[in-house]
Short mmCIF file of C-alpha atoms in Angstrom, two decimals:
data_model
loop_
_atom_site.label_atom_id
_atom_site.label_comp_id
_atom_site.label_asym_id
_atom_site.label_seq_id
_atom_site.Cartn_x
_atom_site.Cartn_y
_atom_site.Cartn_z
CA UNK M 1 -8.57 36.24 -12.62
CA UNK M 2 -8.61 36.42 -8.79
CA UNK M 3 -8.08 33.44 -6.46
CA UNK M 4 -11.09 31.12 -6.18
CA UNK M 5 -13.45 31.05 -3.25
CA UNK M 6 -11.96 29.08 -0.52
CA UNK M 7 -13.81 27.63 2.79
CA UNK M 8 -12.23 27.15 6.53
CA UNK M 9 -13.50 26.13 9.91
CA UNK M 10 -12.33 28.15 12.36
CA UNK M 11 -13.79 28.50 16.02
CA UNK M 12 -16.95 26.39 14.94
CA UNK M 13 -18.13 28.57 12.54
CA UNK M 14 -17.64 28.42 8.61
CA UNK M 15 -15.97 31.21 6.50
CA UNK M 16 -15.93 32.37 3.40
CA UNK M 17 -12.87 34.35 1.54
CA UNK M 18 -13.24 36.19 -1.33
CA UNK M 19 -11.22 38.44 -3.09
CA UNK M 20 -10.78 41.84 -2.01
CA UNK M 21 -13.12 40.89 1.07
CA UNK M 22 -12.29 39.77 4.64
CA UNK M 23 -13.62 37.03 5.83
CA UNK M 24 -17.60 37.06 6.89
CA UNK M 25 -18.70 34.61 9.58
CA UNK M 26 -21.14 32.20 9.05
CA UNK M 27 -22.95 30.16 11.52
CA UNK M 28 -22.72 26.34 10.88
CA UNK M 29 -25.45 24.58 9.02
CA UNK M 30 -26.48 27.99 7.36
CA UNK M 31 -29.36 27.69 4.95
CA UNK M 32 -29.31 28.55 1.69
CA UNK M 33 -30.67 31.70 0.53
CA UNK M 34 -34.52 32.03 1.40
CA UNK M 35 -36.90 32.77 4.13
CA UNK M 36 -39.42 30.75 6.27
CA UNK M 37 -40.91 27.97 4.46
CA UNK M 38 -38.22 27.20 2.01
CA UNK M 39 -38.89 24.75 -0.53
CA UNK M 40 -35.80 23.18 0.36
CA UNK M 41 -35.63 21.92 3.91
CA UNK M 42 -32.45 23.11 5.75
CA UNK M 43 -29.93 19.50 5.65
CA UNK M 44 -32.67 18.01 2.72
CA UNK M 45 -32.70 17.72 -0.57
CA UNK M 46 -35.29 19.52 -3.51
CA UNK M 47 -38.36 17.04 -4.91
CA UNK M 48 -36.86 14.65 -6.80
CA UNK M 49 -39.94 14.80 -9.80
CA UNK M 50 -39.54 16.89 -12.49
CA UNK M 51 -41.01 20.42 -12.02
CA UNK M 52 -44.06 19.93 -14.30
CA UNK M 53 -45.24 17.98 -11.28
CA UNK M 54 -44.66 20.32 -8.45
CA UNK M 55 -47.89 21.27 -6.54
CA UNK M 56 -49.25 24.97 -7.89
CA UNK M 57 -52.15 26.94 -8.00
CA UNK M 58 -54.90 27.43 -10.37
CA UNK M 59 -52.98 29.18 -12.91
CA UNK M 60 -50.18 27.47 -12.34
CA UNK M 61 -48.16 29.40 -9.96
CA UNK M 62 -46.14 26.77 -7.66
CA UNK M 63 -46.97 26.44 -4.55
CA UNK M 64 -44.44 28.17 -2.03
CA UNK M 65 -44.07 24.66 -0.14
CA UNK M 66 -46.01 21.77 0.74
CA UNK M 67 -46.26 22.87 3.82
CA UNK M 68 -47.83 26.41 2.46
CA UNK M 69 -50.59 25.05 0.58
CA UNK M 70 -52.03 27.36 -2.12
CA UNK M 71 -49.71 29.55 -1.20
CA UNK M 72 -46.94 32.03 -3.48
CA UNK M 73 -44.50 34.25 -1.49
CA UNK M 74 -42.10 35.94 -3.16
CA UNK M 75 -38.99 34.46 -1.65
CA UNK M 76 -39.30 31.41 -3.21
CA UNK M 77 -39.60 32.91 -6.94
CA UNK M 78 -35.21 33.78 -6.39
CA UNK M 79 -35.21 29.92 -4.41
CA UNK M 80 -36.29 27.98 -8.27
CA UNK M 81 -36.20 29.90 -10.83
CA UNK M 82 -32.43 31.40 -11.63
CA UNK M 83 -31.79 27.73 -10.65
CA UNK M 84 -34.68 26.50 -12.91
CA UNK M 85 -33.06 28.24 -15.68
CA UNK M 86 -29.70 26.86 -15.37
CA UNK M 87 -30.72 23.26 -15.20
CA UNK M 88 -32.34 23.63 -18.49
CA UNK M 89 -28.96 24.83 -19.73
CA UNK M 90 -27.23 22.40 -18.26
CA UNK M 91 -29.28 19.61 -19.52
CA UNK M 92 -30.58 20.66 -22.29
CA UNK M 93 -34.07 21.43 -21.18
CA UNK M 94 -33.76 25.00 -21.99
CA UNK M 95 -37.55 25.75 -24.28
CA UNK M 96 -39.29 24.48 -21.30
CA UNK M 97 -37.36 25.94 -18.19
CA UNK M 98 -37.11 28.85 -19.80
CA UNK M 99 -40.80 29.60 -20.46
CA UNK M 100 -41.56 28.19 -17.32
CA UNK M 101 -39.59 30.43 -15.58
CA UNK M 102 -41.11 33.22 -17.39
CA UNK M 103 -44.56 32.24 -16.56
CA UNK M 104 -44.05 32.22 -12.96
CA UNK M 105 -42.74 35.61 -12.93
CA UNK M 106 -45.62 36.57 -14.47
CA UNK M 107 -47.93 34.83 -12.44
CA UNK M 108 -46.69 35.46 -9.09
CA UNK M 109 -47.05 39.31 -9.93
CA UNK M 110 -50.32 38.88 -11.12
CA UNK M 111 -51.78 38.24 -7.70
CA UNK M 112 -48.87 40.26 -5.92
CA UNK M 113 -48.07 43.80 -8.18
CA UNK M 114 -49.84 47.05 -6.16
CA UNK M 115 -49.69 49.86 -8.05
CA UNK M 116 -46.76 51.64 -6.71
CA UNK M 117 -44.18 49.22 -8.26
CA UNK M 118 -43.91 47.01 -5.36
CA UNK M 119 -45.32 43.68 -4.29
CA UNK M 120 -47.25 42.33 -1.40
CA UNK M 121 -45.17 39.62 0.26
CA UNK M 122 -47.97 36.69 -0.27
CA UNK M 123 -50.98 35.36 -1.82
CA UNK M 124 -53.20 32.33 -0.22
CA UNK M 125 -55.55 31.08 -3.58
CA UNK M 126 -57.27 29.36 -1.14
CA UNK M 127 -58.04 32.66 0.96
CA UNK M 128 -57.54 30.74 4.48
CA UNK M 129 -54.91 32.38 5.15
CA UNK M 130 -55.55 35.07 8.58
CA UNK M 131 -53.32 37.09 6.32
CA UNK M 132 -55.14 36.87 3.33
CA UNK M 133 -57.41 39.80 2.15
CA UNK M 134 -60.95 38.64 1.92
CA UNK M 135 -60.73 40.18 -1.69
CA UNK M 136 -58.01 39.77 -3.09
CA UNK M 137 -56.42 36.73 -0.99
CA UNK M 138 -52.84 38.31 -1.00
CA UNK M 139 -50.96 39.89 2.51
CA UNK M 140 -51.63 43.35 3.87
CA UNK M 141 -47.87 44.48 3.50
CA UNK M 142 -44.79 45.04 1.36
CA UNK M 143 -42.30 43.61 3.07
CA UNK M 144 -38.40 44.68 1.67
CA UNK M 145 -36.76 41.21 1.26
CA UNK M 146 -39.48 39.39 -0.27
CA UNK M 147 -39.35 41.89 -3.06
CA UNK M 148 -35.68 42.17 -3.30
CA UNK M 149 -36.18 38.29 -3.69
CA UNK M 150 -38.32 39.01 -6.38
CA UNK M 151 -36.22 41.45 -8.17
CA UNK M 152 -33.18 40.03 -8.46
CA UNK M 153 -35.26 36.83 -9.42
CA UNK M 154 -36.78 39.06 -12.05
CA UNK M 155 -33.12 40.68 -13.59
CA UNK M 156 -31.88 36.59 -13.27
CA UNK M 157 -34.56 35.43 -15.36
CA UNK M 158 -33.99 37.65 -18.40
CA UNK M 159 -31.15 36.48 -18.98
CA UNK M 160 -32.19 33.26 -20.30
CA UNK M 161 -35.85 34.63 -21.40
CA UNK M 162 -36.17 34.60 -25.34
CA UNK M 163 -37.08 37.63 -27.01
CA UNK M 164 -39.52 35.80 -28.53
CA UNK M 165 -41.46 34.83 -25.51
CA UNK M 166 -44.59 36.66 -24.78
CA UNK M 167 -44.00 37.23 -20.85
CA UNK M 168 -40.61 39.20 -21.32
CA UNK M 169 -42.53 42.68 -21.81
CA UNK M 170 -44.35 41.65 -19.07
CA UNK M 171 -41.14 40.74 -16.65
CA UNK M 172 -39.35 44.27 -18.34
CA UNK M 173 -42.10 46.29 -17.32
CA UNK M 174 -42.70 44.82 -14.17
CA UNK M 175 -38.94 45.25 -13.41
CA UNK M 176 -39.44 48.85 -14.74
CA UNK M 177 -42.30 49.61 -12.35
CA UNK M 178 -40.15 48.37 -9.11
CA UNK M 179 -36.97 50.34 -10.00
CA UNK M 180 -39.06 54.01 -10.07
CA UNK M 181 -40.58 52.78 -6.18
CA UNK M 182 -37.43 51.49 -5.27
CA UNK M 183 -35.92 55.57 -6.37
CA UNK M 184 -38.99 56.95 -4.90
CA UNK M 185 -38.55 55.29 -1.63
CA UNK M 186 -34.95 55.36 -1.14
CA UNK M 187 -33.65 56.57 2.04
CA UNK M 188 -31.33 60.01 1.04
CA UNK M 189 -30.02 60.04 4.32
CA UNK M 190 -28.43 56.83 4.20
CA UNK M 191 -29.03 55.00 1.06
CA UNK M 192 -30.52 51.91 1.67
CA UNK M 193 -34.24 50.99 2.49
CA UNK M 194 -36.74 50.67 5.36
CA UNK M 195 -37.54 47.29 6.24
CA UNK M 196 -41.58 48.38 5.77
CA UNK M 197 -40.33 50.13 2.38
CA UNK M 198 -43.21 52.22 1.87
CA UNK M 199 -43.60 53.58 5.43
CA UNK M 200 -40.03 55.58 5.98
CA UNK M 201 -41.25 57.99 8.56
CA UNK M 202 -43.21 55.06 10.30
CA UNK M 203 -42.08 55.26 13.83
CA UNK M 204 -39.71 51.98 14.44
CA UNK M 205 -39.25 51.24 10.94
CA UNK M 206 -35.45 50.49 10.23
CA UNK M 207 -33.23 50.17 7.37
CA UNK M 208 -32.65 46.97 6.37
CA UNK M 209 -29.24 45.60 4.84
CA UNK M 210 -30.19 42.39 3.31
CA UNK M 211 -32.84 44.24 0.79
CA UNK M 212 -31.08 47.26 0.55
CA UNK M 213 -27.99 44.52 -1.40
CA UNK M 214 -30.92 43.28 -3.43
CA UNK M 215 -32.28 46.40 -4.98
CA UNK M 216 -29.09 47.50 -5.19
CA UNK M 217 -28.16 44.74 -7.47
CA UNK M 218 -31.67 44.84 -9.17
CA UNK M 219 -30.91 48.24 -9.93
CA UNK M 220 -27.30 48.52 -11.07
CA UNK M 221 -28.34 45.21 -13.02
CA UNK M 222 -31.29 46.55 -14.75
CA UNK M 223 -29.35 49.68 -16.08
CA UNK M 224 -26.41 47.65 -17.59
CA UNK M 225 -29.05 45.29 -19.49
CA UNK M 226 -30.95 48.65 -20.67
CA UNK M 227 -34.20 47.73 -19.06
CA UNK M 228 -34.15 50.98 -17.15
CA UNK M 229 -32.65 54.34 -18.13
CA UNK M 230 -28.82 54.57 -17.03
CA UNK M 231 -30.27 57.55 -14.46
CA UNK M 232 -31.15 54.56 -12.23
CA UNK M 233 -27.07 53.87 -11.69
CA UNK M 234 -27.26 56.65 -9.20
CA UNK M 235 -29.37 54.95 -6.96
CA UNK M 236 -27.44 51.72 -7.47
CA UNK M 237 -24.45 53.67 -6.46
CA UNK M 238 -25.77 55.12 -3.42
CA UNK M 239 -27.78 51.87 -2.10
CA UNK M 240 -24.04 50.36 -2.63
CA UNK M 241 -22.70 52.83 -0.33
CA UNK M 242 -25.57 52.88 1.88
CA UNK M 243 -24.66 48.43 2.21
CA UNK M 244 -20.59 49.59 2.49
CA UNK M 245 -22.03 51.13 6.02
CA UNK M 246 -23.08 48.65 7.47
CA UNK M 247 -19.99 46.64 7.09
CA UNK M 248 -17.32 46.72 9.72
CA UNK M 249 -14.23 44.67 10.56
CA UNK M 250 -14.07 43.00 13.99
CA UNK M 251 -11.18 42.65 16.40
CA UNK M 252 -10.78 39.40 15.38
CA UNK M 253 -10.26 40.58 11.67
CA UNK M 254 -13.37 39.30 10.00
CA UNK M 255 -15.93 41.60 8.44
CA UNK M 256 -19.20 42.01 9.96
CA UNK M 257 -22.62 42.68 8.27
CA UNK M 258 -25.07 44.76 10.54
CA UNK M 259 -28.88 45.06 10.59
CA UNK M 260 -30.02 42.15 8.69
CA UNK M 261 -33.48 40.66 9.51
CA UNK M 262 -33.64 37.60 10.15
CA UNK M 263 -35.72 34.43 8.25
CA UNK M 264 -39.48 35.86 8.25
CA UNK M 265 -43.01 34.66 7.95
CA UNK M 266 -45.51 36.51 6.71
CA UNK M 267 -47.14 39.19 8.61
CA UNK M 268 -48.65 42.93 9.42
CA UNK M 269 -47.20 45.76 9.85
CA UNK M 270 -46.16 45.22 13.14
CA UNK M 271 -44.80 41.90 12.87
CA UNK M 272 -42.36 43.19 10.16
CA UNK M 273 -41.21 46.08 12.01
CA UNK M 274 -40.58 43.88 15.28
CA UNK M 275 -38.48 41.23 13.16
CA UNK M 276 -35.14 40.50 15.39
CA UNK M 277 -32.27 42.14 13.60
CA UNK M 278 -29.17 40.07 13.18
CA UNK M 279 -25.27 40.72 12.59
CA UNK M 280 -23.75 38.21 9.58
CA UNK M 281 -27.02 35.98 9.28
CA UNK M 282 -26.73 34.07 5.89
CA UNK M 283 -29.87 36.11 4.37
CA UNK M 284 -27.75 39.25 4.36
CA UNK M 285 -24.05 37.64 3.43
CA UNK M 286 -25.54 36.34 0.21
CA UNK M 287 -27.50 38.98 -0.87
CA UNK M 288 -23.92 41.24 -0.27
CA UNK M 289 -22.05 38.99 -2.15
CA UNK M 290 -24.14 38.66 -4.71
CA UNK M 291 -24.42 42.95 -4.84
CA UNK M 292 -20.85 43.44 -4.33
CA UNK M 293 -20.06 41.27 -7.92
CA UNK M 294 -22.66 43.18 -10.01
CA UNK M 295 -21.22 46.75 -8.20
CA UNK M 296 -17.16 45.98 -8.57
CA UNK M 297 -18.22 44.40 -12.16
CA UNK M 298 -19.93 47.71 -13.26
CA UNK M 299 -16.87 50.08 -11.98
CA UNK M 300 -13.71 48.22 -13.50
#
């Protein structure tokens, strides 16, 4: 076993070792994982009732926040339910997190799943939204992170998901789906993914690191559990590569993490492709540590 994770302030910003890594910077007071409109407000703490009572649509779909009424994004599937799952481990509340879990998946790509195998970034029941189609109430655009949020979500959530329960196809298939658009779309020169992941000759569209970790642990993921054929490691192998790039070690001896957007509403086109683009923002050091487990777990 390697050392455990150790934290230490240095220069007023917090740092995190791991094995076989330098350190990466953090800024102070970093969020967790998640976009605009967390559940979860930065320095707060989650609802304290039980999750049968959280706010949700129609069919049941919880709302993204109380401050996003009627709304599901696909960031906050990856900000409740791996966590979901694991509280009904630990306390023994396992039948219903588990299903419930499940469900959300299921429902959240109900009103989000385009035919190519990705997802639009958001869906307003309420259809208020400026974003929202007059049809179908969900956002004009794929946006990369919200489905890499999403995907790993989606490879998380099996793991606790009986084989008995009716929405597992459902999540396998669905996971199935993404993996051949996240091959088809895959940048050759460089191995990661364009921040408007459909649009890769779009003029400004830019690879972006934080979703390019995220399929790349979807991926690599998928193939060991045998929900995709082991042709698929390829890709995880080259989006790992394509991530290894866009690290770089600073005069100060700390590891940097390039080109990762930073915490995003929902938009157009445009809005997406003008999103600032950050070096070591929080978004991008999780999703990398997260990747760079599943990757050095696959190879030794």
């Amino acid at each position: 076993m390697g050392r455990p994770l150790r934290r230490r302030e240095r220069q007023g910003e917090q740092q995190l070792q791991q094995p076989g890594l330098h350190a990466v910077r953090q800024p102070a007071g970093a969020a967790v994982p998640g976009d605009q409109g967390s559940p979860v407000p930065e320095g707060g703490r989650a609802d304290p009732d039980p999750p049968e009572h959280l706010p949700r649509t129609s069919d049941g779909g919880f709302w993204h926040a109380t401050s996003r009424e009627h709304q599901l994004w696909l960031d906050g599937t990856y900000m409740v339910l791996p966590f979901l799952e694991r509280y009904g481990a630990t306390f023994d509340d396992a039948t219903y997190a588990n299903a419930e879990a499940a469900k959300q998946l299921v429902t959240y790509g109900s009103h989000l799943a385009d035919p190519s195998g990705f997802f639009f970034h958001a869906y307003d029941e309420s259809g208020t939204q400026t974003w929202a189609d007059p049809a179908t109430h969900h956002s004009s655009e794929f946006w990369c992170r919200s489905i890499g949020w999403y995907s790993m979500a989606s490879v998380d959530v099996l793991d606790y998901t009986p084989r008995s329960d009716p929405n597992r196809a459902k999540i396998i298939k669905n996971v199935q789906n993404l993996a051949k658009a996240i091959r088809k779309y895959q940048d050759p020169a460089t191995g990661r993914w364009f921040q408007v992941p459909e649009k890769p000759t779009l003029s400004g569209n830019w690879t972006e690191t934080s979703c390019s970790a995220m399929f790349t642990y979807m991926v690599s993921k998928a193939v060991q559990k045998g929900y995709i054929d082991h042709s698929y490691q390829a890709v995880a192998d080259k989006g790992y590569k394509g991530v290894l790039a866009k690290v770089s070690l600073g005069s100060d001896g700390l590891t940097n993490i390039a080109d990762i957007c930073i915490g995003t509403n929902v938009g157009d086109t445009a809005f997406y492709l003008a999103r600032p683009r950050a070096t070591n923002d929080p978004h991008g050091l999780g999703a990398f540590l997260i990747m760079n487990e599943q990757m050095r777990g696959t190879h030794h």
